[in-house]
Coordinates of C-alpha atoms (C1' of nucleotides) and ligand atoms in Angstrom, one line a residue:
Chain A
M1 CA 33.1 2.5 10.9
S2 CA 30.6 -0.4 11.1
S3 CA 28.2 -0.7 8.1
Q4 CA 25.2 1.6 8.5
K5 CA 23.3 -0.5 6.0
P6 CA 21.5 -3.7 6.9
K7 CA 23.3 -6.9 5.8
V8 CA 20.2 -8.2 4.0
V9 CA 17.6 -5.9 2.4
I10 CA 14.4 -5.6 4.3
S11 CA 11.1 -5.5 2.4
E12 CA 8.9 -2.4 2.2
R13 CA 6.1 -4.4 3.8
T14 CA 8.3 -5.2 6.8
I15 CA 9.4 -1.6 7.3
G16 CA 5.8 -0.4 7.2
R17 CA 4.7 -3.0 9.8
L18 CA 7.6 -2.1 12.1
S19 CA 6.5 1.5 12.1
L20 CA 3.0 0.3 13.0
Y21 CA 4.2 -2.0 15.7
R22 CA 6.2 0.8 17.3
R23 CA 3.2 3.0 17.4
L24 CA 1.0 0.4 19.0
L25 CA 3.7 -0.5 21.5
N26 CA 4.1 3.1 22.4
D27 CA 0.4 3.3 23.2
L28 CA 0.6 0.1 25.2
Q29 CA 3.5 1.4 27.1
A30 CA 1.6 4.6 27.9
Q31 CA -1.2 2.4 29.3
G32 CA 1.3 0.8 31.6
E33 CA 1.9 -2.5 29.9
R34 CA 5.3 -4.0 30.3
N35 CA 5.5 -7.2 28.2
I36 CA 3.8 -8.6 25.1
Y37 CA 3.8 -11.9 23.2
S38 CA 3.9 -12.1 19.4
H39 CA 0.4 -13.5 19.3
E40 CA -1.0 -10.6 21.3
L41 CA 0.5 -8.1 19.0
A42 CA -0.7 -10.2 16.0
A43 CA -4.3 -10.1 17.4
M44 CA -4.1 -6.3 17.6
I45 CA -3.3 -5.8 13.9
G46 CA -5.2 -8.8 12.6
G47 CA -2.0 -10.7 11.5
T48 CA -0.1 -13.8 12.5
A49 CA 2.4 -14.3 15.3
A50 CA 4.9 -15.8 12.8
Q51 CA 4.8 -12.7 10.8
I52 CA 5.6 -10.5 13.7
R53 CA 8.5 -12.7 14.8
R54 CA 9.8 -12.7 11.3
D55 CA 9.6 -8.9 11.1
L56 CA 11.3 -8.5 14.4
M57 CA 14.2 -10.6 13.1
A58 CA 15.2 -7.5 11.1
V59 CA 15.6 -5.3 14.2
G60 CA 17.7 -7.9 16.0
Y61 CA 15.9 -7.8 19.3
S62 CA 15.1 -11.1 21.0
G63 CA 12.2 -11.8 23.2
S64 CA 12.0 -14.4 26.0
P65 CA 9.9 -17.5 25.8
T66 CA 8.4 -16.8 29.2
H67 CA 7.7 -13.1 29.1
G68 CA 7.6 -12.4 25.4
Y69 CA 9.0 -9.0 24.5
D70 CA 9.9 -6.2 26.9
I71 CA 7.8 -3.4 25.4
R72 CA 10.2 -0.6 26.4
E73 CA 13.2 -2.3 25.0
L74 CA 11.4 -3.4 21.8
V75 CA 10.3 0.2 21.1
L76 CA 13.9 1.3 21.5
S77 CA 15.2 -1.4 19.3
I78 CA 12.7 -0.7 16.5
G79 CA 13.6 3.0 16.8
N80 CA 17.3 2.1 16.6
F81 CA 16.6 0.2 13.5
L82 CA 14.1 2.5 11.7
D83 CA 15.3 5.9 12.6
A84 CA 18.2 7.8 11.2
P85 CA 21.1 8.2 13.7
H86 CA 20.7 12.0 13.0
M87 CA 17.6 14.1 12.8
Q88 CA 15.8 14.0 9.5
G89 CA 14.0 17.2 8.6
V90 CA 11.1 17.2 6.2
A91 CA 10.2 19.8 3.5
L92 CA 6.5 20.1 2.6
V93 CA 5.6 21.7 -0.7
G94 CA 2.1 22.9 -1.4
V95 CA 0.4 24.6 1.5
G96 CA -3.1 24.0 0.3
N97 CA -6.0 22.2 1.9
L98 CA -4.1 18.9 2.2
G99 CA -0.7 20.5 3.0
R100 CA -2.1 22.5 5.9
A101 CA -3.9 19.4 7.3
I102 CA -0.7 17.4 7.2
M103 CA 1.2 20.2 8.8
A104 CA -1.3 20.3 11.6
F105 CA -1.2 16.6 12.0
F106 CA 2.6 16.2 12.2
S107 CA 3.2 19.3 14.2
G108 CA 4.9 18.3 17.4
R109 CA 4.4 14.6 16.8
R110 CA 7.7 13.0 15.7
P111 CA 10.6 15.2 16.9
R112 CA 13.1 13.2 15.0
L113 CA 11.1 13.5 11.7
A114 CA 9.4 16.9 11.8
I115 CA 8.3 19.2 9.1
A116 CA 11.0 21.8 9.2
A117 CA 9.9 24.1 6.3
A118 CA 7.0 24.6 4.0
F119 CA 7.0 26.0 0.4
D120 CA 4.4 27.4 -1.9
N121 CA 4.3 29.8 -4.9
D122 CA 1.2 31.7 -3.7
P123 CA 2.5 35.1 -2.4
Y124 CA -0.4 35.2 0.0
K125 CA 1.1 32.2 1.9
I126 CA 4.8 33.0 1.7
N127 CA 6.4 34.2 5.0
R128 CA 3.4 33.2 7.1
V129 CA 3.9 30.8 9.9
I130 CA 1.5 27.9 9.8
H131 CA 1.2 25.4 12.6
G132 CA 4.6 26.5 13.9
C133 CA 6.3 26.1 10.5
R134 CA 7.5 28.9 8.3
C135 CA 6.3 29.0 4.7
Y136 CA 8.8 30.0 2.1
G137 CA 8.6 30.8 -1.6
I138 CA 9.3 27.9 -3.9
E139 CA 12.4 29.7 -5.3
D140 CA 14.0 29.4 -1.8
L141 CA 13.5 25.6 -1.7
S142 CA 17.0 24.6 -2.8
R143 CA 18.7 27.1 -0.4
I144 CA 16.6 26.2 2.7
V145 CA 16.8 22.4 2.0
Q146 CA 20.6 22.7 1.9
E147 CA 20.9 25.0 4.8
Q148 CA 18.8 22.9 7.0
G149 CA 20.0 19.6 5.6
L150 CA 16.4 18.4 4.9
E151 CA 16.2 14.8 3.5
V152 CA 12.6 14.1 3.0
G153 CA 9.9 15.8 0.9
I154 CA 6.1 15.8 1.1
L155 CA 4.5 16.8 -2.2
C156 CA 1.0 18.4 -2.0
V157 CA 0.8 20.5 -5.1
P158 CA -1.6 20.1 -7.9
S159 CA -0.8 17.4 -10.5
Q160 CA 0.4 19.8 -13.2
A161 CA 3.1 21.2 -10.9
A162 CA 4.1 17.9 -9.3
Q163 CA 6.8 16.7 -11.7
D164 CA 8.4 20.2 -11.7
V165 CA 8.4 20.3 -7.9
A166 CA 9.7 16.8 -7.6
E167 CA 12.7 17.7 -9.8
R168 CA 13.4 20.8 -7.7
L169 CA 13.3 18.6 -4.6
V170 CA 15.7 16.1 -6.2
R171 CA 18.0 18.9 -7.3
A172 CA 18.0 20.3 -3.8
G173 CA 19.2 17.0 -2.5
I174 CA 16.1 15.4 -1.1
R175 CA 16.3 11.6 -0.9
G176 CA 12.7 10.5 -0.5
I177 CA 9.4 11.9 -1.5
L178 CA 5.9 11.2 -0.1
N179 CA 3.7 12.1 -3.1
F180 CA 0.0 12.9 -2.8
A181 CA -0.4 14.2 -6.3
P182 CA -2.2 11.6 -8.4
I183 CA 0.4 11.2 -11.1
P184 CA 3.5 9.0 -11.3
L185 CA 6.7 11.0 -10.7
R186 CA 9.8 10.4 -12.7
V187 CA 12.9 10.7 -10.5
P188 CA 16.4 9.2 -10.4
A189 CA 16.6 5.6 -9.0
N190 CA 18.5 6.9 -5.9
V191 CA 15.4 8.8 -4.8
Y192 CA 12.7 6.8 -3.1
V193 CA 9.1 7.7 -3.8
E194 CA 6.0 6.6 -1.9
D195 CA 2.6 7.5 -3.4
I196 CA -0.5 8.0 -1.4
D197 CA -3.3 7.8 -4.0
M198 CA -6.6 8.5 -2.3
T199 CA -8.7 8.1 -5.4
M200 CA -7.2 4.7 -6.0
S201 CA -7.8 3.7 -2.3
L202 CA -11.4 4.9 -2.4
E203 CA -12.0 2.9 -5.6
K204 CA -10.5 -0.2 -4.0
V205 CA -12.8 0.3 -1.0
A206 CA -15.8 0.6 -3.3
Y207 CA -14.8 -2.5 -5.3
F208 CA -14.0 -4.8 -2.4
G209 CA -16.8 -3.5 -0.3
R210 CA -19.1 -5.0 -2.9
Q211 CA -17.1 -8.2 -3.2
H212 CA -16.9 -8.8 0.6
A213 CA -20.5 -8.1 1.1
N214 CA -21.5 -11.8 1.1
K215 CA -18.7 -13.1 3.4
E216 CA -19.7 -14.0 6.9
G217 CA -18.1 -13.9 10.4
L218 CA -16.0 -11.6 12.5
K219 CA -12.5 -10.7 11.6
Chain B
M1 CA -28.9 -13.3 -14.3
S2 CA -25.2 -13.6 -15.1
S3 CA -22.9 -13.7 -12.1
Q4 CA -22.0 -10.2 -10.9
K5 CA -18.9 -11.6 -9.2
P6 CA -15.7 -12.3 -11.1
K7 CA -15.1 -16.0 -11.7
V8 CA -11.6 -15.8 -10.2
V9 CA -10.7 -13.4 -7.4
I10 CA -8.7 -10.4 -8.5
S11 CA -5.9 -9.3 -6.2
E12 CA -5.9 -6.0 -4.4
R13 CA -2.8 -4.9 -6.2
T14 CA -4.4 -5.5 -9.6
I15 CA -7.5 -3.5 -8.6
G16 CA -5.4 -0.6 -7.5
R17 CA -3.4 -0.6 -10.7
L18 CA -6.5 -0.8 -12.8
S19 CA -7.8 2.4 -11.1
L20 CA -4.5 4.0 -11.9
Y21 CA -4.5 2.9 -15.5
R22 CA -7.9 4.3 -15.9
R23 CA -6.9 7.7 -14.6
L24 CA -3.9 7.9 -16.8
L25 CA -5.8 6.7 -19.9
N26 CA -8.5 9.4 -19.2
D27 CA -5.7 12.0 -19.2
L28 CA -4.3 10.6 -22.5
Q29 CA -7.8 10.6 -24.0
A30 CA -8.2 14.3 -23.0
Q31 CA -5.0 15.0 -24.8
G32 CA -6.4 13.4 -28.0
E33 CA -4.6 10.1 -27.9
R34 CA -6.5 7.2 -29.4
N35 CA -4.4 4.0 -28.9
I36 CA -1.7 2.8 -26.6
Y37 CA 0.6 -0.2 -26.3
S38 CA 1.2 -2.1 -23.1
H39 CA 4.8 -1.0 -23.0
E40 CA 3.9 2.6 -23.4
L41 CA 1.5 2.5 -20.4
A42 CA 4.2 0.5 -18.5
A43 CA 6.7 3.2 -19.1
M44 CA 4.3 5.8 -17.7
I45 CA 4.0 4.0 -14.4
G46 CA 7.5 2.5 -14.2
G47 CA 6.2 -1.0 -14.6
T48 CA 6.5 -3.8 -17.0
A49 CA 4.4 -4.5 -20.1
A50 CA 3.7 -8.0 -19.0
Q51 CA 2.2 -6.8 -15.8
I52 CA -0.2 -4.5 -17.6
R53 CA -1.3 -7.2 -20.0
R54 CA -1.8 -9.5 -17.0
D55 CA -3.9 -6.9 -15.1
L56 CA -6.0 -6.3 -18.2
M57 CA -6.9 -10.0 -18.4
A58 CA -9.2 -9.3 -15.4
V59 CA -11.3 -6.7 -17.3
G60 CA -11.6 -9.0 -20.3
Y61 CA -10.8 -6.4 -22.9
S62 CA -8.5 -7.4 -25.7
G63 CA -6.1 -5.2 -27.6
S64 CA -4.9 -5.6 -31.1
P65 CA -1.3 -6.7 -32.0
T66 CA -1.1 -3.8 -34.5
H67 CA -2.7 -0.9 -32.7
G68 CA -2.5 -1.9 -29.1
Y69 CA -5.5 -0.9 -27.0
D70 CA -8.2 1.5 -28.0
I71 CA -8.0 4.0 -25.2
R72 CA -11.7 5.0 -25.2
E73 CA -12.9 1.4 -25.2
L74 CA -10.3 0.4 -22.6
V75 CA -11.5 3.1 -20.2
L76 CA -15.0 2.0 -20.7
S77 CA -14.1 -1.7 -20.1
I78 CA -12.1 -0.8 -16.9
G79 CA -15.1 1.2 -15.7
N80 CA -17.4 -1.6 -16.5
F81 CA -15.3 -3.9 -14.4
L82 CA -14.3 -1.6 -11.5
D83 CA -17.5 0.4 -11.0
A84 CA -20.7 -0.7 -9.4
P85 CA -23.6 -1.0 -11.8
H86 CA -25.4 1.5 -9.6
M87 CA -24.2 4.7 -8.0
Q88 CA -22.2 4.2 -4.8
G89 CA -22.6 7.1 -2.3
V90 CA -19.9 7.8 0.2
A91 CA -20.3 8.9 3.9
L92 CA -17.5 10.9 5.4
V93 CA -17.2 11.1 9.2
G94 CA -15.0 13.7 10.9
V95 CA -15.1 17.1 9.3
G96 CA -11.8 18.3 10.6
N97 CA -8.7 19.5 8.9
L98 CA -8.3 16.3 6.9
G99 CA -12.0 15.6 6.3
R100 CA -12.5 19.1 4.8
A101 CA -9.5 18.7 2.5
I102 CA -10.8 15.4 1.3
M103 CA -14.3 16.8 0.8
A104 CA -12.7 19.6 -1.3
F105 CA -10.7 17.2 -3.3
F106 CA -13.5 14.7 -4.2
S107 CA -16.1 17.4 -4.7
G108 CA -17.4 17.1 -8.3
R109 CA -14.7 14.6 -9.3
R110 CA -16.2 11.1 -9.5
P111 CA -19.9 11.4 -10.0
R112 CA -20.4 7.6 -9.6
L113 CA -18.6 7.6 -6.3
A114 CA -19.2 11.0 -4.7
I115 CA -19.3 12.0 -1.0
A116 CA -23.0 12.3 -0.4
A117 CA -23.1 13.2 3.3
A118 CA -20.7 14.3 6.0
F119 CA -21.0 13.7 9.8
D120 CA -19.4 15.2 12.9
N121 CA -20.3 15.6 16.6
D122 CA -19.2 19.2 16.8
P123 CA -22.4 21.3 17.0
Y124 CA -20.6 24.1 15.3
K125 CA -20.2 22.0 12.1
I126 CA -23.6 20.3 12.1
N127 CA -26.0 21.6 9.4
R128 CA -23.4 23.6 7.6
V129 CA -22.8 22.9 3.9
I130 CA -19.2 22.3 3.2
H131 CA -17.9 21.9 -0.4
G132 CA -21.4 21.3 -1.6
C133 CA -22.1 18.6 1.0
R134 CA -24.3 18.8 4.0
C135 CA -22.9 18.0 7.5
Y136 CA -25.1 16.0 9.8
G137 CA -24.8 15.1 13.5
I138 CA -23.3 11.7 14.1
E139 CA -26.6 10.5 15.6
D140 CA -28.2 10.9 12.2
L141 CA -25.6 8.6 10.5
S142 CA -27.6 5.4 10.5
R143 CA -30.8 7.1 9.2
I144 CA -29.0 9.1 6.4
V145 CA -26.8 6.1 5.3
Q146 CA -29.9 4.0 5.0
E147 CA -32.1 6.7 3.4
Q148 CA -29.5 7.4 0.8
G149 CA -28.2 3.9 0.4
L150 CA -24.6 4.8 1.1
E151 CA -22.1 1.9 0.8
V152 CA -18.7 3.4 1.5
G153 CA -17.3 5.3 4.5
I154 CA -14.4 7.6 4.9
L155 CA -13.2 7.8 8.5
C156 CA -11.4 11.0 9.6
V157 CA -12.1 11.2 13.3
P158 CA -9.4 11.2 16.0
S159 CA -8.1 7.7 17.0
Q160 CA -10.0 7.5 20.2
A161 CA -13.3 7.9 18.4
A162 CA -12.4 5.7 15.4
Q163 CA -13.5 2.3 16.6
D164 CA -16.8 3.6 17.8
V165 CA -17.5 5.4 14.5
A166 CA -16.4 2.3 12.6
E167 CA -19.0 0.3 14.5
R168 CA -21.7 2.9 13.7
L169 CA -20.8 2.7 10.1
V170 CA -21.0 -1.0 10.0
R171 CA -24.3 -1.1 11.9
A172 CA -25.7 1.5 9.4
G173 CA -24.9 -1.0 6.6
I174 CA -21.6 0.4 5.2
R175 CA -19.6 -2.2 3.3
G176 CA -16.2 -0.6 3.0
I177 CA -14.2 1.9 5.0
L178 CA -11.3 4.1 4.0
N179 CA -9.6 4.7 7.4
F180 CA -7.3 7.6 8.1
A181 CA -7.1 7.1 11.8
P182 CA -3.8 5.5 12.8
I183 CA -5.2 2.5 14.6
P184 CA -6.4 -0.9 13.4
L185 CA -10.2 -1.1 13.2
R186 CA -12.0 -4.3 14.3
V187 CA -14.9 -4.9 11.9
P188 CA -16.7 -8.0 10.7
A189 CA -15.1 -9.9 7.9
N190 CA -17.7 -8.9 5.4
V191 CA -16.6 -5.2 5.7
Y192 CA -13.5 -4.2 3.7
V193 CA -11.1 -1.8 5.4
E194 CA -8.3 0.1 3.7
D195 CA -6.0 2.1 5.9
I196 CA -4.1 5.2 4.8
D197 CA -1.4 5.6 7.4
M198 CA 0.6 8.7 6.7
T199 CA 2.9 8.3 9.7
M200 CA 3.9 4.9 8.4
S201 CA 4.3 6.2 4.9
L202 CA 6.5 9.0 6.0
E203 CA 8.7 6.7 8.1
K204 CA 9.1 4.4 5.1
V205 CA 10.2 7.3 3.0
A206 CA 12.7 8.4 5.6
Y207 CA 14.0 4.9 5.9
F208 CA 14.3 4.0 2.2
G209 CA 15.4 7.5 1.3
R210 CA 18.5 6.7 3.4
Q211 CA 18.9 3.2 1.9
H212 CA 18.5 4.4 -1.7
A213 CA 20.9 7.2 -1.4
N214 CA 23.8 5.3 -2.9
K215 CA 22.0 3.7 -5.8
E216 CA 22.8 5.2 -9.3
G217 CA 21.0 5.9 -12.5
L218 CA 17.6 7.0 -13.8
K219 CA 14.4 5.2 -13.0
Chain C
dA1 C1' 15.9 -32.1 40.4
dT2 C1' 12.6 -33.2 37.2
dT3 C1' 8.9 -32.3 34.3
dA4 C1' 5.2 -29.7 31.9
dT5 C1' 4.1 -25.6 29.8
dT6 C1' 4.3 -22.0 26.7
dG7 C1' 6.6 -19.1 23.7
dT8 C1' 10.7 -17.7 20.7
dG9 C1' 13.7 -17.9 16.4
dT10 C1' 14.1 -19.8 12.0
dG11 C1' 14.7 -23.4 8.1
dA12 C1' 11.6 -25.1 4.9
dA13 C1' 7.2 -25.3 2.7
dG14 C1' 3.5 -23.0 0.7
dA15 C1' 1.0 -19.2 -1.4
dG16 C1' 0.9 -15.3 -4.2
dA17 C1' 2.7 -11.9 -7.4
dT18 C1' 5.6 -10.8 -11.2
dT19 C1' 8.3 -11.7 -15.2
dC20 C1' 9.7 -14.6 -19.0
dA21 C1' 9.0 -16.4 -23.3
dC22 C1' 6.6 -17.8 -27.1
dA23 C1' 2.6 -19.2 -30.0
dG24 C1' -0.9 -16.7 -32.4
dT25 C1' -2.6 -12.6 -35.0
dG26 C1' -3.6 -8.5 -37.6
dT27 C1' -1.4 -5.3 -40.8
dG28 C1' 1.3 -3.1 -44.2
dA29 C1' 5.0 -3.7 -47.6
dA30 C1' 6.7 -6.1 -51.6
Chain D
dT1 C1' -0.2 -13.8 -52.1
dT2 C1' 3.4 -14.0 -49.2
dC3 C1' 6.4 -12.3 -45.8
dA4 C1' 8.2 -9.7 -42.0
dC5 C1' 7.1 -7.2 -38.2
dA6 C1' 5.6 -5.8 -33.7
dC7 C1' 2.5 -6.7 -30.4
dT8 C1' -1.0 -9.4 -27.5
dG9 C1' -2.6 -13.2 -24.3
dT10 C1' -1.1 -16.6 -21.4
dG11 C1' 1.3 -21.1 -19.5
dA12 C1' 5.3 -21.8 -17.1
dA13 C1' 9.2 -20.1 -14.5
dT14 C1' 10.8 -17.2 -11.1
dC15 C1' 10.8 -14.3 -7.4
dT16 C1' 8.8 -12.5 -3.1
dC17 C1' 6.2 -12.8 1.0
dT18 C1' 3.8 -15.5 4.5
dT19 C1' 2.9 -19.4 7.2
dC20 C1' 4.1 -23.8 9.2
dA21 C1' 6.3 -26.6 12.3
dC22 C1' 9.8 -27.8 15.3
dA23 C1' 14.3 -27.4 18.1
dC24 C1' 15.4 -24.8 21.9
dA25 C1' 14.9 -21.9 26.1
dA26 C1' 13.0 -20.0 30.3
dT27 C1' 10.1 -20.6 34.0
dA28 C1' 6.6 -22.7 37.3
dA29 C1' 4.9 -26.6 39.5
dT30 C1' 5.8 -30.7 41.8
Ligands
LIG1 N1 -7.2 17.6 -0.6 C1 -7.1 16.3 -0.6 O1 -7.7 15.6 0.3 C2 -6.3 15.5 -1.6 C3 -6.6 14.2 -1.7 C4 -5.8 13.4 -2.6 C5 -4.9 14.0 -3.4 N2 -4.7 15.3 -3.3 C6 -3.6 15.9 -4.1 O2 -2.8 16.7 -3.3 C7 -2.4 17.9 -4.0 C8 -2.9 19.1 -3.3 O3 -4.2 19.1 -3.0 P1 -5.0 20.2 -2.2 O4 -6.4 19.8 -2.1 O5 -4.2 20.6 -1.1 O6 -4.9 21.4 -3.3 P2 -4.9 22.9 -3.1 O7 -5.2 23.6 -4.4 O8 -5.7 23.3 -1.9 O9 -3.4 23.3 -2.7 C9 -2.3 23.3 -3.6 C10 -1.3 24.2 -3.1 O10 -0.1 24.1 -4.0 C11 0.4 25.4 -4.3 N3 1.1 25.4 -5.5 C12 0.6 25.2 -6.8 N4 1.6 25.2 -7.7 C13 2.7 25.3 -7.0 C14 4.1 25.3 -7.4 N5 4.4 25.2 -8.7 N6 5.0 25.4 -6.4 C15 4.6 25.5 -5.1 N7 3.4 25.5 -4.7 C16 2.4 25.4 -5.6 C17 -0.9 26.3 -4.3 O11 -0.5 27.6 -4.1 C18 -1.7 25.7 -3.2 O12 -1.4 26.3 -1.9 C19 -3.1 17.7 -5.4 O13 -2.2 17.1 -6.3 C20 -4.2 16.8 -5.1 O14 -4.5 16.1 -6.3 C21 -5.4 16.1 -2.4
LIG2 N1 -4.7 15.9 9.3 C1 -3.9 15.0 8.7 O1 -3.2 15.3 7.7 C2 -3.9 13.6 9.1 C3 -2.9 12.8 8.7 C4 -2.9 11.4 9.0 C5 -3.9 10.9 9.8 N2 -4.9 11.8 10.3 C6 -5.9 11.2 11.1 O2 -7.2 11.6 10.6 C7 -8.0 11.8 11.7 C8 -8.6 13.2 11.6 O3 -7.5 14.1 11.6 P1 -7.7 15.7 11.5 O4 -6.4 16.3 11.4 O5 -8.8 16.0 10.5 O6 -8.3 16.0 13.0 P2 -9.3 17.1 13.5 O7 -9.2 17.2 14.9 O8 -9.0 18.3 12.7 O9 -10.7 16.6 13.0 C9 -11.4 15.6 13.7 C10 -12.9 15.8 13.5 O10 -13.6 14.7 14.0 C11 -14.7 15.2 14.8 N3 -15.0 14.2 15.8 C12 -14.4 13.9 16.9 N4 -15.0 12.9 17.5 C13 -16.1 12.5 16.8 C14 -17.1 11.5 16.9 N5 -17.1 10.7 17.9 N6 -18.0 11.5 16.0 C15 -18.0 12.3 14.9 N7 -17.0 13.3 14.7 C16 -16.1 13.4 15.6 C17 -14.2 16.5 15.4 O11 -15.3 17.3 15.7 C18 -13.4 17.1 14.2 O12 -14.2 17.8 13.4 C19 -7.3 11.5 13.0 O13 -7.5 10.2 13.3 C20 -5.8 11.7 12.5 O14 -5.0 10.9 13.3 C21 -4.9 13.1 9.9

DNA sequence: ATTATTGTGTGAAGAGATTCACAGTGTGAA
DNA sequence: TTCACACTGTGAATCTCTTCACACAATAAT
């Protein structure tokens, strides 16, 4: 009966960094580390200790002045805060070059947030099993999403098809979309969209690579 | 002899949006549009007109109160501002699932910023031509980067190899890296790094998808 | 027991990004 | 020619995010 929502709204930036912290902490834990200070974690990501402490306020886990944070407990606390209480299944649409690479990458990685079904409109791909995941025809999207209660979509179809597929995902009940198609999607405000725009990123790198070229020193 | 650098430093956010504006404007131009107002462009990307006008201050192209911006001229002005005066070649390292998808995607797309060479350490891949691009052994990286004057790197190798490859790229003279490996790279401050962290993005979508679920209305 | 040390949690200050709001301007209508 | 209009460019206000700086806490050394 307690509110599932956080009292204050947490920024996108903070959520992203928490995800990153958790991954780094998992690696440290695997290497046998037990404790960590905010300034050590900060050094790993090239940030400030204050920022890390500020971010961790959101998850409500407190460290100790003398031993910093207990890595195991912190990982659990971040998971508790970031992850859904239930499993969240993911639907991927567009089993092309990028879609298959993503399926390979996420296969077996995050059990709580796994790609549960893939969709395409190419008859050659439909009904194949790719990286452990069944590929369905796009006309089955709504049914499968509802049957399996999928909440997140990954959109890897060509630009021309992207808006149409986004609308199908929304109609099927998807609540968030990770969009790789290089066009802005129009969706209702209650659906969250994150764009990954590689062309934009590459142009940023080209631009700032030039700008940075005359700075000195080690980061 | 005039300064190649902008007088004031332009934010990463603005550079990213300029890249996006250019792509949308190119599409509009292809559809035969001639002019556009800031509020129209804003509507396309779900932003505000003021933001677009503010961003365009950086490129130094002025619109007209009566016809808005001339699309053709604006595209040229943005290009003039964003693009290097010379061609910038790109080196991609890690011709795996993701690397090949990216090579396919960028192949023939941006002539001024094209993937000029690929590198891997898998003998099976070396000397093959993939999507019109030759794959070299990693030991040839420095030589090829220097011979061809490549300035930008795309890093698609497994995490364990990422720091080593980043250092090779930096030593070879690369000035900016687009990093897909999910670990923070340590590079000198005069090298710009942009990370694309799909796991982080997917977790953000899962988190905010849940949060947004009870908002109403159209975006 | 006391003290010195080192780090946490957080209010407040600072920096940075976005939005507001309005003077200035080019155009078409009267 | 004058006016009304709709938009641009930009200083100032606002909002958001980051960093500072310090009270407080846990321990180790004495
Ligand atoms: N490959 C990359 O590295 C890369 C990089 C950046 C962006 N993108 C974007 O990601 C998207 C996919 O890229 P890709 O390289 O994988 O392309 P691709 O052509 O290899 O794959 C597209 C897939 O989508 C399927 N498809 C097309 N229309 C469909 C529809 N209406 N419903 C369902 N499936 C449909 C096709 O059958 C195909 O399997 C594109 O929008 C592209 O711009 C790709
Ligand atoms: N596939 C995805 O969609 C995806 C998504 C997010 C992140 N990533 C990241 O991108 C990177 C590559 O992913 P992938 O799926 O293409 O992996 P992959 O295993 O398919 O490809 C990796 C490639 O790198 C090459 N390689 C390994 N060590 C090397 C070295 N020292 N020098 C040169 N080449 C080397 C391998 O031969 C292989 O061709 C990984 O860091 C992965 O975490 C991939």
